[in-house]
XYZ file of C-alpha atoms in Angstrom:
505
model
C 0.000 0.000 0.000
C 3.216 2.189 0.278
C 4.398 1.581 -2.474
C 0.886 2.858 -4.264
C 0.893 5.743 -2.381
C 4.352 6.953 -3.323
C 3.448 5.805 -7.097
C 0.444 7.930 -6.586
C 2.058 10.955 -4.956
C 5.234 10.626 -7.767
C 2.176 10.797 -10.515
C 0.781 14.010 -9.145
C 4.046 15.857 -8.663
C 5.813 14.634 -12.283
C 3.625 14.990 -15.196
C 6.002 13.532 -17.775
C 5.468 10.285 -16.031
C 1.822 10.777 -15.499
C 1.601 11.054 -19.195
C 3.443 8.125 -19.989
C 1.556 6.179 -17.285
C -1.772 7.320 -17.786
C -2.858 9.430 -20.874
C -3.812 8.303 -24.274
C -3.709 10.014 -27.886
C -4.060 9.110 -31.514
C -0.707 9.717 -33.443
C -1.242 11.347 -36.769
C -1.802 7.751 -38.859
C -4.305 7.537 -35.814
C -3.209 4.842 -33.594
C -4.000 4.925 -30.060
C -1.013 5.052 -27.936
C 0.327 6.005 -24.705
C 1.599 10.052 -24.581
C 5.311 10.075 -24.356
C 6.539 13.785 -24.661
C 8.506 14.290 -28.052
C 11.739 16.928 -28.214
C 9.254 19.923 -28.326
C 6.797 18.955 -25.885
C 9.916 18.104 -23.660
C 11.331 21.374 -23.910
C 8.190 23.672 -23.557
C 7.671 21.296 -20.242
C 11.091 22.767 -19.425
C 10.827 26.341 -20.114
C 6.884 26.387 -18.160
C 8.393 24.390 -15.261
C 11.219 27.203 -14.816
C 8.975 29.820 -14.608
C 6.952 28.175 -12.727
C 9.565 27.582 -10.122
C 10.909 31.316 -10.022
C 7.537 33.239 -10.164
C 4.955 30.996 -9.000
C 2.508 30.705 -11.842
C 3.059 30.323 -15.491
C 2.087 33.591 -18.389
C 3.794 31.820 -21.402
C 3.621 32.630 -25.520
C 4.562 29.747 -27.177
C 4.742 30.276 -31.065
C 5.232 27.313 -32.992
C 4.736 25.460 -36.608
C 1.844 23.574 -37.459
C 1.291 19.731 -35.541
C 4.063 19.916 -33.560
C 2.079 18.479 -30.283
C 1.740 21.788 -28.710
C -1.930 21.722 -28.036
C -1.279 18.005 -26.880
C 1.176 18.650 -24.420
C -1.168 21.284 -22.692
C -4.270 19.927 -22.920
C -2.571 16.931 -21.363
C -0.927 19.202 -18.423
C -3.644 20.902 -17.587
C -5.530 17.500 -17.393
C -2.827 16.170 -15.027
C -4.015 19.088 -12.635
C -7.478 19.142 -12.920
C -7.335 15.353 -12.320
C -4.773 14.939 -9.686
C -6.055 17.934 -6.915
C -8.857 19.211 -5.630
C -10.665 22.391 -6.835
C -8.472 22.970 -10.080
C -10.847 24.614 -12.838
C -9.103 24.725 -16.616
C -10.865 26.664 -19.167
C -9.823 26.017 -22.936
C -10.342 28.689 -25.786
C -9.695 27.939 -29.664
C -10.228 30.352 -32.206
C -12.822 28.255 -34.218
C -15.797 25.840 -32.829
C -14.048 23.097 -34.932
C -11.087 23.338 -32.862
C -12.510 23.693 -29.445
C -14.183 20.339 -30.481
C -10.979 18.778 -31.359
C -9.373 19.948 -28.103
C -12.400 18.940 -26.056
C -12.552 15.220 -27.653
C -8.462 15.373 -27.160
C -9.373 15.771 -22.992
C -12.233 13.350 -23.190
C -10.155 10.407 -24.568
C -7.701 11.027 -21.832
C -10.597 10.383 -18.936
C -11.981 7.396 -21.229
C -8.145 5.736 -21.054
C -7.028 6.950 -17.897
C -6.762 4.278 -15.108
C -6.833 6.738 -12.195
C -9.186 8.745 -14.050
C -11.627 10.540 -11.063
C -15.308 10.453 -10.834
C -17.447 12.232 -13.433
C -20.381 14.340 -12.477
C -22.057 16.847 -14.623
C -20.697 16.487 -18.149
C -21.826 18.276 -21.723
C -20.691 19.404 -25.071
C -18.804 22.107 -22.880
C -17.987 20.969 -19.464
C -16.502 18.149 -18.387
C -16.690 17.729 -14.252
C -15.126 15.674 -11.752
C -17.379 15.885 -9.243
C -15.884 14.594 -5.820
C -12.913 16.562 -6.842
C -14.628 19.776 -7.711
C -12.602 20.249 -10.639
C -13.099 20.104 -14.398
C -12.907 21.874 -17.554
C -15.008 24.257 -19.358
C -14.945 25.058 -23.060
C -15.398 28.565 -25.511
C -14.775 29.474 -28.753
C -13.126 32.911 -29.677
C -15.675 35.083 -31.348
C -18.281 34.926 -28.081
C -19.013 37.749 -26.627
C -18.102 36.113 -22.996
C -14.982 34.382 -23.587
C -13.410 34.587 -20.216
C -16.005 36.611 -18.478
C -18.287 35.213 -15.530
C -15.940 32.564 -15.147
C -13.307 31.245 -12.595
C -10.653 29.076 -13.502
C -6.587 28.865 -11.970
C -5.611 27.074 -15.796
C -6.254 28.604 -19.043
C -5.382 27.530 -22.735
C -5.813 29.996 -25.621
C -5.069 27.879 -28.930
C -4.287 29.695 -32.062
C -4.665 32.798 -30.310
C -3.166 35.029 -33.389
C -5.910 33.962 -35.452
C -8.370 35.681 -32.620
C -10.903 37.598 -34.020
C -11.377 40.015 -30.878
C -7.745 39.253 -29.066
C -7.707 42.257 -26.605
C -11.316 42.491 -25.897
C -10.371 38.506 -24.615
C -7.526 38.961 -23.166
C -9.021 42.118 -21.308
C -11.567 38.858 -19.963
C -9.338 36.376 -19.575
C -7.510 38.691 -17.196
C -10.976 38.625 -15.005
C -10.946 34.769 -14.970
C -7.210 34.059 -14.095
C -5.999 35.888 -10.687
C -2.545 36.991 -10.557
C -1.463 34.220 -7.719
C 0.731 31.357 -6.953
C -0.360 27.997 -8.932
C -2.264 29.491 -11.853
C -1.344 28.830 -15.616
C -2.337 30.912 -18.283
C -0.557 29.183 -21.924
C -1.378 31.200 -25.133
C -0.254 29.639 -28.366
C -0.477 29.634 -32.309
C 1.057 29.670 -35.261
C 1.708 33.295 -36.646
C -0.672 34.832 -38.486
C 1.823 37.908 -40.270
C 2.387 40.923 -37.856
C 0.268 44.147 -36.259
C -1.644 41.777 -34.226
C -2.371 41.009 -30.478
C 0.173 37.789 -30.068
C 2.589 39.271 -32.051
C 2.916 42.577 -30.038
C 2.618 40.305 -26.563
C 5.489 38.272 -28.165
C 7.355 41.309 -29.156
C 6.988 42.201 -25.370
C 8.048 39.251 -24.070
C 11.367 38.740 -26.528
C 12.830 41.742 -24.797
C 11.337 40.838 -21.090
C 9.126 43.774 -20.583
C 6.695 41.456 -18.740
C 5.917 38.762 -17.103
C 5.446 36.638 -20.239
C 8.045 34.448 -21.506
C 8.425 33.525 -25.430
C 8.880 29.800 -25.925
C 10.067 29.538 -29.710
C 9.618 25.335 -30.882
C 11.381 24.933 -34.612
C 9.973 22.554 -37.032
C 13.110 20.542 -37.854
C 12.836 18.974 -33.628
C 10.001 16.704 -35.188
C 11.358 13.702 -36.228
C 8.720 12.826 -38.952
C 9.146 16.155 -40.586
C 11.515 13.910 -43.132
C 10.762 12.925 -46.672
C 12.793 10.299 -48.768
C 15.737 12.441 -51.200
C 14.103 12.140 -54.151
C 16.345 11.201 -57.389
C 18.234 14.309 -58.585
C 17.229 16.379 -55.866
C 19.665 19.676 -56.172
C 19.350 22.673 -53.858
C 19.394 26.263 -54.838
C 22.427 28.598 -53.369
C 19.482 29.911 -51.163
C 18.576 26.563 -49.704
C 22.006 25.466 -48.886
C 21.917 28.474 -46.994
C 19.156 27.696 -45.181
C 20.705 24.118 -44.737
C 23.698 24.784 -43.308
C 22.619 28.021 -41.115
C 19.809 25.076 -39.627
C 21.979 22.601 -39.310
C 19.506 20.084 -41.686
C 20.063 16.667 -43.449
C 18.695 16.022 -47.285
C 15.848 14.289 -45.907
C 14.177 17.479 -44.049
C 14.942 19.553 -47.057
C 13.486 17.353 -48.972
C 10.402 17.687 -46.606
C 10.629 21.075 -46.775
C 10.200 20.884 -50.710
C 7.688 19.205 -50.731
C 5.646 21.287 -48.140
C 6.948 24.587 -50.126
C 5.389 22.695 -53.487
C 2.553 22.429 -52.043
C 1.723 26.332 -51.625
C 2.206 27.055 -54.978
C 3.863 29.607 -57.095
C 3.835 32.880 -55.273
C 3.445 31.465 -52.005
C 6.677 29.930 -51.047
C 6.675 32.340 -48.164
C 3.719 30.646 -46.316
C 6.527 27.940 -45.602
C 8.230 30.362 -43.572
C 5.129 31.462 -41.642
C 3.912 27.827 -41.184
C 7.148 25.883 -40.478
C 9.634 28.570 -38.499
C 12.783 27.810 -38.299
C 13.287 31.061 -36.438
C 10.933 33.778 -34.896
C 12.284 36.020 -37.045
C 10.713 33.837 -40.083
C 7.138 33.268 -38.416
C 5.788 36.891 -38.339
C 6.355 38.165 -41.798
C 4.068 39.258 -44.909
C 5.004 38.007 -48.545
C 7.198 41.343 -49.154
C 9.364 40.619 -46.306
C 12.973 41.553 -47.503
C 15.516 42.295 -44.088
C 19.194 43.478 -44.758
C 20.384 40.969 -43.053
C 18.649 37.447 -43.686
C 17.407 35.324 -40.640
C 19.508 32.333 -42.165
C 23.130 34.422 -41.966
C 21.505 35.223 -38.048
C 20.460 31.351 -37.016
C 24.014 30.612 -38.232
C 25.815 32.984 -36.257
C 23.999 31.529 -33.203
C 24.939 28.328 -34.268
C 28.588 29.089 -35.036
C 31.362 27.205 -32.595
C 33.652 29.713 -33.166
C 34.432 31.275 -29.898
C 38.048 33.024 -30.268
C 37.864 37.072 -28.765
C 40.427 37.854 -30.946
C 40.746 41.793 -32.132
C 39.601 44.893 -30.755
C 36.991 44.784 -28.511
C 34.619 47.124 -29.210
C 31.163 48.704 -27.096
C 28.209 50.158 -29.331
C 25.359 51.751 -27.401
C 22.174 52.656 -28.799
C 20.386 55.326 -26.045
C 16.915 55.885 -25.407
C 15.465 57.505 -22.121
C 11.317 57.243 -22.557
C 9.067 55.787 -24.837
C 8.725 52.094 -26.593
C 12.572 52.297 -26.789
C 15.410 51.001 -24.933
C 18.897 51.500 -24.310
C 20.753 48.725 -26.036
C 24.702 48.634 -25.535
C 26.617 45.628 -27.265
C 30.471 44.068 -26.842
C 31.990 43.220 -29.564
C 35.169 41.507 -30.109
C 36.406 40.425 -33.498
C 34.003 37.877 -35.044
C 32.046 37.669 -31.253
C 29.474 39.247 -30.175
C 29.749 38.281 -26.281
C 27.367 40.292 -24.382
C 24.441 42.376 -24.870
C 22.551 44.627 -22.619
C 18.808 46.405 -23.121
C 17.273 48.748 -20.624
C 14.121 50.566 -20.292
C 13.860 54.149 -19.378
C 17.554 54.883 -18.051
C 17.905 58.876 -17.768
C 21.178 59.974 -19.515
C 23.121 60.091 -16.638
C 22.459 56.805 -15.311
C 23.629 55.291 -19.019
C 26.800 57.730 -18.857
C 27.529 55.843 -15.388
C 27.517 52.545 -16.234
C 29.186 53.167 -20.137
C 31.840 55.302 -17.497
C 32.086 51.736 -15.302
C 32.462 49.524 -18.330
C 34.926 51.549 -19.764
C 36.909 51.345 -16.724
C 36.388 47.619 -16.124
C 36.723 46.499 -19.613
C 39.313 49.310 -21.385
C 37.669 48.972 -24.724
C 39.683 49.901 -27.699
C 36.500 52.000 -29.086
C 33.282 52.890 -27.615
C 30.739 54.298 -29.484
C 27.731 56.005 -28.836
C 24.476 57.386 -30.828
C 24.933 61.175 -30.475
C 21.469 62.040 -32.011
C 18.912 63.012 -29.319
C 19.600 62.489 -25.846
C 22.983 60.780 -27.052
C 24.963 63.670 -27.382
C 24.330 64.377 -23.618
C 25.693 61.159 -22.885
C 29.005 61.681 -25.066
C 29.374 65.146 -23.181
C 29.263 63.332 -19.996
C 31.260 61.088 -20.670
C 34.326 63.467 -22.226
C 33.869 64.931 -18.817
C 34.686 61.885 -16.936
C 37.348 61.446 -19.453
C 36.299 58.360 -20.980
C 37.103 58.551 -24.967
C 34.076 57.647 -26.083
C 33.673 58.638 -30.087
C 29.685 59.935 -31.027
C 28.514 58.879 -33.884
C 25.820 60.938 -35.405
C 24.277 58.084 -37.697
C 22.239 60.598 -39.953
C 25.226 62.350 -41.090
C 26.728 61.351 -44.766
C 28.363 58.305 -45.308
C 31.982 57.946 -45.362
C 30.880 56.146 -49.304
C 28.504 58.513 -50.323
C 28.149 56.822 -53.762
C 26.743 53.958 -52.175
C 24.894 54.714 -48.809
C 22.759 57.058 -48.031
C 23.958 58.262 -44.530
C 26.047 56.023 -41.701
C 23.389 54.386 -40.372
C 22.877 52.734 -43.516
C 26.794 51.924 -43.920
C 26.868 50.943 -40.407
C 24.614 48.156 -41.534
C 26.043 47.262 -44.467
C 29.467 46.638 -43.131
C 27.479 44.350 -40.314
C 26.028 42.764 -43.451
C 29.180 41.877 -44.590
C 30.446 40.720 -41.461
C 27.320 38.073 -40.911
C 28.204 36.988 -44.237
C 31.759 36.754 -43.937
C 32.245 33.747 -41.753
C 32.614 32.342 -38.986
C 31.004 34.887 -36.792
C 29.001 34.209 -33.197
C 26.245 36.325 -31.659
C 24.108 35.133 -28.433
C 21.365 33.207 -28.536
C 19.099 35.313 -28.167
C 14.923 36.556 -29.319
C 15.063 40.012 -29.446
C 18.539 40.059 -30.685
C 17.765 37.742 -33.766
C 14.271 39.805 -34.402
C 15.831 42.801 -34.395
C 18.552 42.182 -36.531
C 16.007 40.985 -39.005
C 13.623 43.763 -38.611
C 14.635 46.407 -40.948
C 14.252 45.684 -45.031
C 15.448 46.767 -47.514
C 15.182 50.441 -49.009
C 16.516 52.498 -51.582
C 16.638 56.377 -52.146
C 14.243 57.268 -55.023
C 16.465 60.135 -56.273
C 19.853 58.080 -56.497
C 19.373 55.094 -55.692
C 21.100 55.091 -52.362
C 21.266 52.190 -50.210
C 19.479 52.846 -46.877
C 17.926 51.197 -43.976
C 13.867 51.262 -42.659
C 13.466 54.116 -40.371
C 11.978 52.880 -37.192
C 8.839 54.988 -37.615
C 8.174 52.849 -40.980
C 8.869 49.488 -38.844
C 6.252 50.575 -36.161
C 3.997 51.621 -38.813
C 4.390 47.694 -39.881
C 4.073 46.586 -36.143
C 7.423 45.925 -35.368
C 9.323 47.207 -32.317
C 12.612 49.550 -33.020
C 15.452 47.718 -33.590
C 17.638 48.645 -30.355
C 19.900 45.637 -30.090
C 20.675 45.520 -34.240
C 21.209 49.556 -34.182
C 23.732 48.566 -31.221
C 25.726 46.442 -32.555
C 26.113 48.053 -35.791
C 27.817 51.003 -33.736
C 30.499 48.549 -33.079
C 31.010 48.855 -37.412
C 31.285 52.849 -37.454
C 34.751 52.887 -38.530
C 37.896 49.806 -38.270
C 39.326 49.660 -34.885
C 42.745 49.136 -34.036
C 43.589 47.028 -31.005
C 45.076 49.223 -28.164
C 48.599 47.761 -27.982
C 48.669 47.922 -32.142
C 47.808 51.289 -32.826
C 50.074 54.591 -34.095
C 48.793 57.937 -33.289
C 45.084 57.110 -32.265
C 42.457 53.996 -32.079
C 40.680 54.581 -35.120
C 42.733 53.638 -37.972
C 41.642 56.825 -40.169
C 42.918 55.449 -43.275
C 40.666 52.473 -43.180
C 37.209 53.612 -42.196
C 35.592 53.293 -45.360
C 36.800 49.283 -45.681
C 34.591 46.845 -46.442
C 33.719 44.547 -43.653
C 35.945 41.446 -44.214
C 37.512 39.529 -41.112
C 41.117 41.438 -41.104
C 39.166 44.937 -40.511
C 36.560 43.711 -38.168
């Protein structure tokens, strides 16, 4: 009787097991067998149990590609709860009746096949309740008017939620159903459904931590069936061995992915991207989508081994005191980007201080600052602590005016280059990787100018300013020499209008 006990108490406390133990789905031939979490399910069980642990309750985005076991895995936690203690009410939201129904018969089949499934009171086509528990689940679909209003729950699963019709007005009654307290769950995920909507600006939010929601990115190369057999003179374009290698894939998952990509059609190839992320960065996009720097040249910077500081080490900060905006400062050393730093309304002085402190901690050979705006109180400050800090005004012409249309642009260019001139490592890291692939593309009408997206064009398009990306491509203003190499001065003058290759940066 012990031993049941502790089997029972070890069932409760480690859902994993539980699942394997007790819970039943249909794989997608539709077999019946017992739920064993796959690599993603594994890993979003990781990321909600962490936060879990430090905070107390779980607010989590999870964005993801299509059948990946998402909805699964929470609709199979949330079962564990609701089944295991007393008084734990789940409420589950799709964005179509269809779905709900699918999710509902998902929970259902789990009670039918459960061997410590509880006693069943009241049940209908949207409740389902153990009764000597007082626990159980209760359905909507998004579209109702009262999604998340006159109801009480501690667990709460919005599926598909960028394809929500009325997101905020939800949200806004969702927040009325879930309390802010230890123990409750509140799991929104989809697919992305392009940009300017609800999920994407909560996950734009939560890449750069500005609240209490995390971002939980699953790629669609961790499922194992995503494979197809290499078909007989299969031959990938210079894109796609791009995309290969910066993904780390086989033949068999691009041959997948060519198939899936067929499948769209002629015009579409782009839904791929949308559908089956590889990155974030891919997932919210429109069919124009055309960054500077492309998020396969990003994924394989993160992925890069190299690790070698070698060169000058070089600080780029980006300022911003109020506002959407943050202050973004970036180290640099040769082809490494080791650290990176954002921060949300820091008065001038109190970014002066800590640039002063890194300066002294680190002894950079350059560090450069954004003069424009509340940047060019910061470089005073600085000059008067006698740090040498160098302001760049990125507005100003271009050191090659024939080909950019101010710094910024060349700033960007040369970073560019440097992505593409391998190997080069960054951090692994959300906002980082969106905001290095947030600006596209743009040329000046009168001369045909290189240039980058202004920010108030990006925010017109939904997208957050690029802090981190505008950071590090500071650290490009002009070739550094290292400290103990250079005559008469850090900046090697002569060279500040070199291409980015790996001997200048």
């Amino acid at each position: 009787m012990a031993s049941d006990k502790e089997l029972i108490r070890r069932l409760r406390d480690d859902y994993p097991l539980y699942a394997r133990r007790c819970l039943t789905i249909l794989d997608k031939e539709g077999r019946a067998q017992r739920f064993d979490l796959n690599k993603a399910q594994r890993y979003v069980h990781e990321r909600l149990e962490k936060q879990l642990a430090e905070l107390g309750y779980v607010r989590a985005l999870i964005l993801k590609g299509r059948q990946q076991g998402v909805s699964t895995y929470i609709a199979g936690r949330f079962y564990h709860r609701v089944s295991m203690r007393f008084g734990q009410r789940s409420f589950i939201v799709a964005h179509e009746q269809k779905a709900t129904d699918n999710l509902f018969s998902m929970v259902k089949r789990y009670q039918e096949h459960n061997p410590l499934g509880p006693s069943i009171g009241a049940t209908n086509a949207k409740e389902l309740i153990f009764d000597k528990l007082d626990s159980g689940y209760k359905l909507a679909t998004a579209g109702t008017q009262d999604v998340g209003r006159s109801n009480t729950a501690q667990l709460m699963h919005a599926s598909e939620f960028a394809f929500w019709a009325k997101a905020e007005m939800h949200l806004a009654g969702i927040g009325n159903t879930i309390a802010d307290i230890p123990g409750t769950e509140i799991i929104l995920e989809s697919t992305a459904n392009g940009i300017s909507n609800k999920f994407h600006g909560l996950w734009q939010d939560a890449e750069v931590g500005r609240s209490d929601w995390i971002a939980i990115f699953v790629p669609w190369y961790w499922q194992d069936e995503y494979r197809a057999p290499v078909k007989p003179g299969f031959v990938l374009s210079a894109l796609d061995l791009e995309y290969q290698e910066a993904y780390g894939l086989d033949p068999a998952q691009m041959q997948w992915r060519a198939n899936k990509i067929a499948t769209y059609g002629a015009g579409f190839e782009w839904l791929f991207d949308q559908e089956y992320p590889a990155i974030p960065a891919l997932a919210f996009q429109s069919p124009t989508s055309d960054p500077i720097i492309s998020p396969a040249l990003v994924a394989k910077a993160i992925n890069e081994s190299y690790r070698a500081r070698q060169g000058a080490l070089i600080i780029g900060c980006d300022p911003a005191e109020f506002g959407d905006d943050r202050t973004a400062i970036v180290f640099r050393q040769g082809r490494v980007v080791w650290r990176i730093e954002a921060y949300e309304k820091q008065e001038p002085m109190e970014v002066a201080a800590r640039l002063a402190r890194y300066y002294a901690e680190f002894r950079p050979d350059a560090l450069f600052v954004d003069r424009i705006g509340i940047g060019a109180g910061i470089v005073s400050r600085l000059r008067e602590l006698n740090v040498p800090v160098i302001g760049i005004n990125s507005g100003e012409k271009a050191h090659e005016p024939d080909l950019y249309y101010n710094q910024r642009a060349e700033m960007w260019y040369r970073m560019q280059a440097w992505f593409g001139d391998t190997p080069c490592r960054i951090p692994n890291d959300l906002a980082l990787s969106a905001d290095l692939c947030g600006p596209a593309i743009k040329y000046n009408s009168m001369n045909n100018l290189r240039m980058v997206e202004s920010k108030e064009s990006m925010k017109k398009r939904g997208i957050r300013s690029p802090d981190l990306a505008d950071a590090l491509a500071l650290t490009f203003s002009a070739v550094v020499v290292p400290r103990d190499q250079a005559v008469g001065g850090l900046i090697h003058s002569s060279s500040v209008a070199q291409p980015a290759t790996k001997a200048g940066y």
